[in-house]
Amino acid sequence: MNEQINERLSGLRDSCGAVASAVLTRDGLVIAADVPPGTFVETFAIMCATMLGAAVTSNNELKRGVPERITVEGNDTKTYILATGKKTLAVAVTDGASDDNKVFEQLKAIGSLINQ
């Protein structure tokens, strides 16, 4: 299964212009990752998990539903974080011109591999 996940993550480079992608636990542990050399993948993972965790906490305080996905936009980058199960999430970082729906669709497909 990890081989399939790794192939899908690296495939995000061609299909969505991803510069980094990963599958993580909600605690920030790396299950699989495709990141540029020199990236501290553990730091990347824990910060992505923290962003989703912060959104869950803030929604709980407002008595709102649990967020399923987050998009963080910068000048030249978009970061997509998708909850793919009770214990996992999938992340992709792309250039700013990516199609949000396409990225989330592909992350969802990767998530379905994890939760088989």
Tab-separated table of N, CA and C in Angstrom:
chain	number	residue	atom	x	y	z
A	1	MET	N	0.823	-1.201	0.000
A	1	MET	CA	0.000	0.000	0.000
A	1	MET	C	0.864	1.260	0.000
A	2	ASN	N	1.966	1.266	0.799
A	2	ASN	CA	2.819	2.453	0.833
A	2	ASN	C	3.370	2.799	-0.544
A	3	GLU	N	3.657	1.784	-1.338
A	3	GLU	CA	4.164	2.030	-2.685
A	3	GLU	C	3.120	2.775	-3.525
A	4	GLN	N	1.874	2.372	-3.420
A	4	GLN	CA	0.790	3.051	-4.151
A	4	GLN	C	0.639	4.492	-3.680
A	5	ILE	N	0.721	4.696	-2.384
A	5	ILE	CA	0.602	6.048	-1.837
A	5	ILE	C	1.751	6.910	-2.331
A	6	ASN	N	2.975	6.376	-2.285
A	6	ASN	CA	4.139	7.136	-2.762
A	6	ASN	C	4.000	7.493	-4.243
A	7	GLU	N	3.504	6.563	-5.051
A	7	GLU	CA	3.294	6.841	-6.475
A	7	GLU	C	2.270	7.951	-6.673
A	8	ARG	N	1.194	7.905	-5.902
A	8	ARG	CA	0.160	8.943	-6.013
A	8	ARG	C	0.694	10.303	-5.578
A	9	LEU	N	1.473	10.313	-4.516
A	9	LEU	CA	2.040	11.581	-4.047
A	9	LEU	C	2.966	12.179	-5.095
A	10	SER	N	3.852	11.376	-5.659
A	10	SER	CA	4.748	11.911	-6.689
A	10	SER	C	3.962	12.280	-7.946
A	11	GLY	N	2.868	11.599	-8.215
A	11	GLY	CA	2.015	11.944	-9.354
A	11	GLY	C	1.364	13.311	-9.227
A	12	LEU	N	1.236	13.803	-8.006
A	12	LEU	CA	0.669	15.141	-7.812
A	12	LEU	C	1.546	16.228	-8.433
A	13	ARG	N	2.845	15.951	-8.570
A	13	ARG	CA	3.729	16.936	-9.210
A	13	ARG	C	3.279	17.207	-10.638
A	14	ASP	N	3.002	16.130	-11.386
A	14	ASP	CA	2.594	16.284	-12.785
A	14	ASP	C	1.145	16.741	-12.918
A	15	SER	N	0.269	16.179	-12.122
A	15	SER	CA	-1.159	16.464	-12.307
A	15	SER	C	-1.602	17.794	-11.719
A	16	CYS	N	-0.950	18.244	-10.654
A	16	CYS	CA	-1.407	19.457	-9.964
A	16	CYS	C	-0.308	20.481	-9.715
A	17	GLY	N	0.901	20.198	-10.147
A	17	GLY	CA	1.997	21.125	-9.897
A	17	GLY	C	2.453	21.147	-8.453
A	18	ALA	N	2.274	20.019	-7.747
A	18	ALA	CA	2.672	19.969	-6.338
A	18	ALA	C	4.190	20.070	-6.203
A	19	VAL	N	4.621	20.870	-5.254
A	19	VAL	CA	6.044	20.955	-4.929
A	19	VAL	C	6.363	20.103	-3.707
A	20	ALA	N	5.321	19.724	-2.965
A	20	ALA	CA	5.460	18.837	-1.815
A	20	ALA	C	4.103	18.214	-1.537
A	21	SER	N	4.123	16.992	-1.035
A	21	SER	CA	2.880	16.337	-0.647
A	21	SER	C	3.196	15.278	0.395
A	22	ALA	N	2.187	14.933	1.177
A	22	ALA	CA	2.415	13.956	2.237
A	22	ALA	C	1.099	13.381	2.733
A	23	VAL	N	1.201	12.220	3.347
A	23	VAL	CA	0.122	11.616	4.103
A	23	VAL	C	0.627	11.521	5.535
A	24	LEU	N	-0.188	11.989	6.470
A	24	LEU	CA	0.233	12.134	7.860
A	24	LEU	C	-0.814	11.597	8.814
A	25	THR	N	-0.398	11.328	10.029
A	25	THR	CA	-1.381	11.099	11.078
A	25	THR	C	-1.813	12.470	11.597
A	26	ARG	N	-2.906	12.496	12.275
A	26	ARG	CA	-3.370	13.775	12.837
A	26	ARG	C	-2.443	14.276	13.933
A	27	ASP	N	-1.572	13.413	14.418
A	27	ASP	CA	-0.560	13.813	15.397
A	27	ASP	C	0.690	14.372	14.729
A	28	GLY	N	0.737	14.332	13.398
A	28	GLY	CA	1.875	14.877	12.678
A	28	GLY	C	2.969	13.883	12.345
A	29	LEU	N	2.693	12.596	12.472
A	29	LEU	CA	3.684	11.587	12.085
A	29	LEU	C	3.567	11.313	10.588
A	30	VAL	N	4.695	11.140	9.932
A	30	VAL	CA	4.733	10.952	8.489
A	30	VAL	C	4.449	9.493	8.143
A	31	ILE	N	3.448	9.284	7.289
A	31	ILE	CA	3.167	7.958	6.738
A	31	ILE	C	3.904	7.813	5.411
A	32	ALA	N	3.813	8.839	4.580
A	32	ALA	CA	4.513	8.879	3.287
A	32	ALA	C	4.668	10.344	2.900
A	33	ALA	N	5.737	10.649	2.155
A	33	ALA	CA	5.964	12.040	1.758
A	33	ALA	C	6.759	12.118	0.472
A	34	ASP	N	6.467	13.163	-0.283
A	34	ASP	CA	7.228	13.512	-1.486
A	34	ASP	C	7.550	14.999	-1.346
A	35	VAL	N	8.717	15.281	-0.798
A	35	VAL	CA	9.109	16.669	-0.529
A	35	VAL	C	10.474	16.943	-1.147
A	36	PRO	N	10.775	18.204	-1.403
A	36	PRO	CA	12.085	18.537	-1.982
A	36	PRO	C	13.231	18.182	-1.030
A	37	PRO	N	14.401	17.882	-1.601
A	37	PRO	CA	15.579	17.606	-0.766
A	37	PRO	C	15.847	18.784	0.172
A	38	GLY	N	16.267	18.461	1.374
A	38	GLY	CA	16.578	19.495	2.359
A	38	GLY	C	15.389	19.909	3.203
A	39	THR	N	14.202	19.399	2.884
A	39	THR	CA	13.009	19.717	3.659
A	39	THR	C	13.016	18.889	4.938
A	40	PHE	N	12.757	19.519	6.057
A	40	PHE	CA	12.590	18.791	7.310
A	40	PHE	C	11.153	18.283	7.338
A	41	VAL	N	10.967	17.079	6.818
A	41	VAL	CA	9.627	16.539	6.620
A	41	VAL	C	8.866	16.419	7.947
A	42	GLU	N	9.561	16.160	9.031
A	42	GLU	CA	8.894	16.063	10.327
A	42	GLU	C	8.304	17.411	10.749
A	43	THR	N	9.044	18.491	10.503
A	43	THR	CA	8.543	19.826	10.828
A	43	THR	C	7.359	20.182	9.937
A	44	PHE	N	7.485	19.897	8.651
A	44	PHE	CA	6.393	20.121	7.703
A	44	PHE	C	5.143	19.382	8.166
A	45	ALA	N	5.301	18.125	8.536
A	45	ALA	CA	4.168	17.290	8.936
A	45	ALA	C	3.498	17.808	10.201
A	46	ILE	N	4.276	18.110	11.206
A	46	ILE	CA	3.679	18.540	12.473
A	46	ILE	C	2.972	19.881	12.326
A	47	MET	N	3.502	20.765	11.498
A	47	MET	CA	2.843	22.054	11.309
A	47	MET	C	1.531	21.914	10.531
A	48	CYS	N	1.493	21.017	9.551
A	48	CYS	CA	0.246	20.776	8.818
A	48	CYS	C	-0.807	20.188	9.745
A	49	ALA	N	-0.408	19.221	10.566
A	49	ALA	CA	-1.340	18.626	11.526
A	49	ALA	C	-1.815	19.669	12.536
A	50	THR	N	-0.924	20.561	12.923
A	50	THR	CA	-1.282	21.612	13.870
A	50	THR	C	-2.310	22.570	13.272
A	51	MET	N	-2.158	22.908	11.983
A	51	MET	CA	-3.135	23.803	11.341
A	51	MET	C	-4.527	23.191	11.362
A	52	LEU	N	-4.625	21.913	10.998
A	52	LEU	CA	-5.934	21.268	11.015
A	52	LEU	C	-6.449	21.159	12.446
A	53	GLY	N	-5.583	20.821	13.369
A	53	GLY	CA	-5.983	20.737	14.775
A	53	GLY	C	-6.491	22.068	15.308
A	54	ALA	N	-5.845	23.158	14.924
A	54	ALA	CA	-6.288	24.484	15.357
A	54	ALA	C	-7.672	24.804	14.794
A	55	ALA	N	-7.919	24.430	13.547
A	55	ALA	CA	-9.229	24.667	12.941
A	55	ALA	C	-10.307	23.851	13.651
A	56	VAL	N	-9.997	22.619	14.009
A	56	VAL	CA	-10.952	21.779	14.740
A	56	VAL	C	-11.274	22.421	16.088
A	57	THR	N	-10.252	22.861	16.808
A	57	THR	CA	-10.454	23.478	18.118
A	57	THR	C	-11.278	24.752	18.021
A	58	SER	N	-10.964	25.614	17.054
A	58	SER	CA	-11.722	26.867	16.933
A	58	SER	C	-13.176	26.602	16.554
A	59	ASN	N	-13.419	25.627	15.675
A	59	ASN	CA	-14.798	25.293	15.325
A	59	ASN	C	-15.551	24.712	16.518
A	60	ASN	N	-14.862	23.880	17.313
A	60	ASN	CA	-15.496	23.341	18.520
A	60	ASN	C	-15.922	24.446	19.468
A	61	GLU	N	-15.076	25.441	19.637
A	61	GLU	CA	-15.408	26.560	20.514
A	61	GLU	C	-16.649	27.313	20.030
A	62	LEU	N	-16.850	27.331	18.734
A	62	LEU	CA	-18.008	28.019	18.152
A	62	LEU	C	-19.210	27.090	17.988
A	63	LYS	N	-19.055	25.860	18.466
A	63	LYS	CA	-20.119	24.845	18.351
A	63	LYS	C	-20.484	24.597	16.894
A	64	ARG	N	-19.451	24.544	16.034
A	64	ARG	CA	-19.625	24.292	14.597
A	64	ARG	C	-19.069	22.915	14.273
A	65	GLY	N	-19.362	22.455	13.078
A	65	GLY	CA	-18.897	21.142	12.643
A	65	GLY	C	-17.388	21.078	12.503
A	66	VAL	N	-16.895	19.857	12.439
A	66	VAL	CA	-15.458	19.611	12.293
A	66	VAL	C	-15.040	19.948	10.862
A	67	PRO	N	-14.013	20.785	10.680
A	67	PRO	CA	-13.547	21.105	9.326
A	67	PRO	C	-12.931	19.871	8.663
A	68	GLU	N	-13.217	19.709	7.394
A	68	GLU	CA	-12.688	18.577	6.643
A	68	GLU	C	-11.466	18.957	5.820
A	69	ARG	N	-11.355	20.242	5.481
A	69	ARG	CA	-10.218	20.654	4.660
A	69	ARG	C	-9.878	22.112	4.917
A	70	ILE	N	-8.622	22.426	4.608
A	70	ILE	CA	-8.100	23.781	4.778
A	70	ILE	C	-7.298	24.134	3.535
A	71	THR	N	-7.418	25.387	3.107
A	71	THR	CA	-6.545	25.910	2.056
A	71	THR	C	-5.853	27.147	2.613
A	72	VAL	N	-4.530	27.178	2.500
A	72	VAL	CA	-3.739	28.333	2.921
A	72	VAL	C	-3.115	28.909	1.664
A	73	GLU	N	-3.389	30.182	1.400
A	73	GLU	CA	-2.897	30.796	0.169
A	73	GLU	C	-1.838	31.847	0.460
A	74	GLY	N	-0.770	31.793	-0.325
A	74	GLY	CA	0.291	32.792	-0.269
A	74	GLY	C	0.456	33.425	-1.646
A	75	ASN	N	1.462	34.252	-1.805
A	75	ASN	CA	1.690	34.920	-3.088
A	75	ASN	C	1.946	33.941	-4.228
A	76	ASP	N	2.689	32.884	-3.958
A	76	ASP	CA	3.065	31.952	-5.024
A	76	ASP	C	2.784	30.495	-4.666
A	77	THR	N	2.016	30.275	-3.598
A	77	THR	CA	1.828	28.915	-3.095
A	77	THR	C	0.429	28.731	-2.522
A	78	LYS	N	-0.075	27.518	-2.664
A	78	LYS	CA	-1.292	27.109	-1.954
A	78	LYS	C	-0.972	25.816	-1.218
A	79	THR	N	-1.401	25.742	0.026
A	79	THR	CA	-1.265	24.529	0.815
A	79	THR	C	-2.659	23.978	1.054
A	80	TYR	N	-2.833	22.701	0.733
A	80	TYR	CA	-4.120	22.020	0.887
A	80	TYR	C	-3.966	20.940	1.945
A	81	ILE	N	-4.857	20.949	2.914
A	81	ILE	CA	-4.854	19.933	3.956
A	81	ILE	C	-6.244	19.323	3.987
A	82	LEU	N	-6.316	18.007	3.837
A	82	LEU	CA	-7.594	17.302	3.782
A	82	LEU	C	-7.616	16.199	4.830
A	83	ALA	N	-8.643	16.221	5.680
A	83	ALA	CA	-8.851	15.124	6.610
A	83	ALA	C	-9.295	13.916	5.794
A	84	THR	N	-8.564	12.811	5.914
A	84	THR	CA	-8.874	11.629	5.110
A	84	THR	C	-9.388	10.482	5.965
A	85	GLY	N	-9.624	10.729	7.202
A	85	GLY	CA	-10.129	9.726	8.125
A	85	GLY	C	-10.004	10.256	9.538
A	86	LYS	N	-10.391	9.434	10.494
A	86	LYS	CA	-10.328	9.876	11.888
A	86	LYS	C	-8.895	10.072	12.373
A	87	LYS	N	-7.939	9.400	11.714
A	87	LYS	CA	-6.563	9.451	12.197
A	87	LYS	C	-5.566	9.978	11.181
A	88	THR	N	-6.011	10.294	9.960
A	88	THR	CA	-5.049	10.674	8.911
A	88	THR	C	-5.465	11.929	8.162
A	89	LEU	N	-4.485	12.510	7.489
A	89	LEU	CA	-4.732	13.637	6.613
A	89	LEU	C	-3.751	13.592	5.455
A	90	ALA	N	-4.142	14.241	4.363
A	90	ALA	CA	-3.294	14.322	3.173
A	90	ALA	C	-3.041	15.794	2.884
A	91	VAL	N	-1.826	16.090	2.439
A	91	VAL	CA	-1.396	17.469	2.226
A	91	VAL	C	-0.740	17.600	0.863
A	92	ALA	N	-1.015	18.709	0.198
A	92	ALA	CA	-0.293	19.054	-1.033
A	92	ALA	C	0.020	20.544	-0.992
A	93	VAL	N	1.219	20.889	-1.417
A	93	VAL	CA	1.627	22.285	-1.572
A	93	VAL	C	1.890	22.485	-3.057
A	94	THR	N	1.209	23.470	-3.659
A	94	THR	CA	1.312	23.699	-5.095
A	94	THR	C	1.673	25.148	-5.374
A	95	ASP	N	1.943	25.419	-6.655
A	95	ASP	CA	2.085	26.822	-7.023
A	95	ASP	C	0.697	27.458	-6.935
A	96	GLY	N	0.627	28.747	-6.965
A	96	GLY	CA	-0.632	29.448	-6.749
A	96	GLY	C	-1.681	29.271	-7.821
A	97	ALA	N	-1.341	28.681	-8.962
A	97	ALA	CA	-2.270	28.583	-10.079
A	97	ALA	C	-3.027	27.257	-10.125
A	98	SER	N	-2.952	26.452	-9.108
A	98	SER	CA	-3.571	25.127	-9.143
A	98	SER	C	-5.089	25.206	-8.981
A	99	ASP	N	-5.755	24.176	-9.472
A	99	ASP	CA	-7.209	24.052	-9.408
A	99	ASP	C	-7.576	23.392	-8.074
A	100	ASP	N	-8.214	24.152	-7.191
A	100	ASP	CA	-8.524	23.657	-5.853
A	100	ASP	C	-9.292	22.333	-5.884
A	101	ASN	N	-10.337	22.266	-6.692
A	101	ASN	CA	-11.156	21.054	-6.733
A	101	ASN	C	-10.350	19.847	-7.189
A	102	LYS	N	-9.497	20.043	-8.180
A	102	LYS	CA	-8.678	18.940	-8.682
A	102	LYS	C	-7.712	18.440	-7.612
A	103	VAL	N	-7.090	19.362	-6.901
A	103	VAL	CA	-6.144	18.966	-5.848
A	103	VAL	C	-6.873	18.189	-4.758
A	104	PHE	N	-8.001	18.716	-4.277
A	104	PHE	CA	-8.723	18.028	-3.210
A	104	PHE	C	-9.257	16.676	-3.678
A	105	GLU	N	-9.673	16.588	-4.926
A	105	GLU	CA	-10.133	15.307	-5.481
A	105	GLU	C	-9.011	14.264	-5.436
A	106	GLN	N	-7.810	14.688	-5.825
A	106	GLN	CA	-6.680	13.758	-5.828
A	106	GLN	C	-6.250	13.391	-4.404
A	107	LEU	N	-6.299	14.355	-3.495
A	107	LEU	CA	-5.971	14.046	-2.105
A	107	LEU	C	-6.994	13.071	-1.521
A	108	LYS	N	-8.253	13.250	-1.882
A	108	LYS	CA	-9.300	12.341	-1.417
A	108	LYS	C	-9.040	10.917	-1.928
A	109	ALA	N	-8.606	10.795	-3.185
A	109	ALA	CA	-8.293	9.482	-3.749
A	109	ALA	C	-7.124	8.831	-2.999
A	110	ILE	N	-6.134	9.628	-2.644
A	110	ILE	CA	-5.011	9.110	-1.858
A	110	ILE	C	-5.506	8.668	-0.482
A	111	GLY	N	-6.387	9.462	0.094
A	111	GLY	CA	-6.959	9.098	1.392
A	111	GLY	C	-7.721	7.799	1.363
A	112	SER	N	-8.388	7.510	0.243
A	112	SER	CA	-9.137	6.259	0.152
A	112	SER	C	-8.198	5.049	0.140
A	113	LEU	N	-6.974	5.228	-0.341
A	113	LEU	CA	-5.989	4.142	-0.290
A	113	LEU	C	-5.601	3.823	1.160
A	114	ILE	N	-5.517	4.834	1.970
A	114	ILE	CA	-5.103	4.664	3.365
A	114	ILE	C	-6.176	3.928	4.152
A	115	ASN	N	-7.414	4.255	3.872
A	115	ASN	CA	-8.519	3.756	4.682
A	115	ASN	C	-9.206	2.536	4.092
A	116	GLN	N	-8.493	1.765	3.299
A	116	GLN	CA	-9.073	0.548	2.722
A	116	GLN	C	-9.161	-0.548	3.756
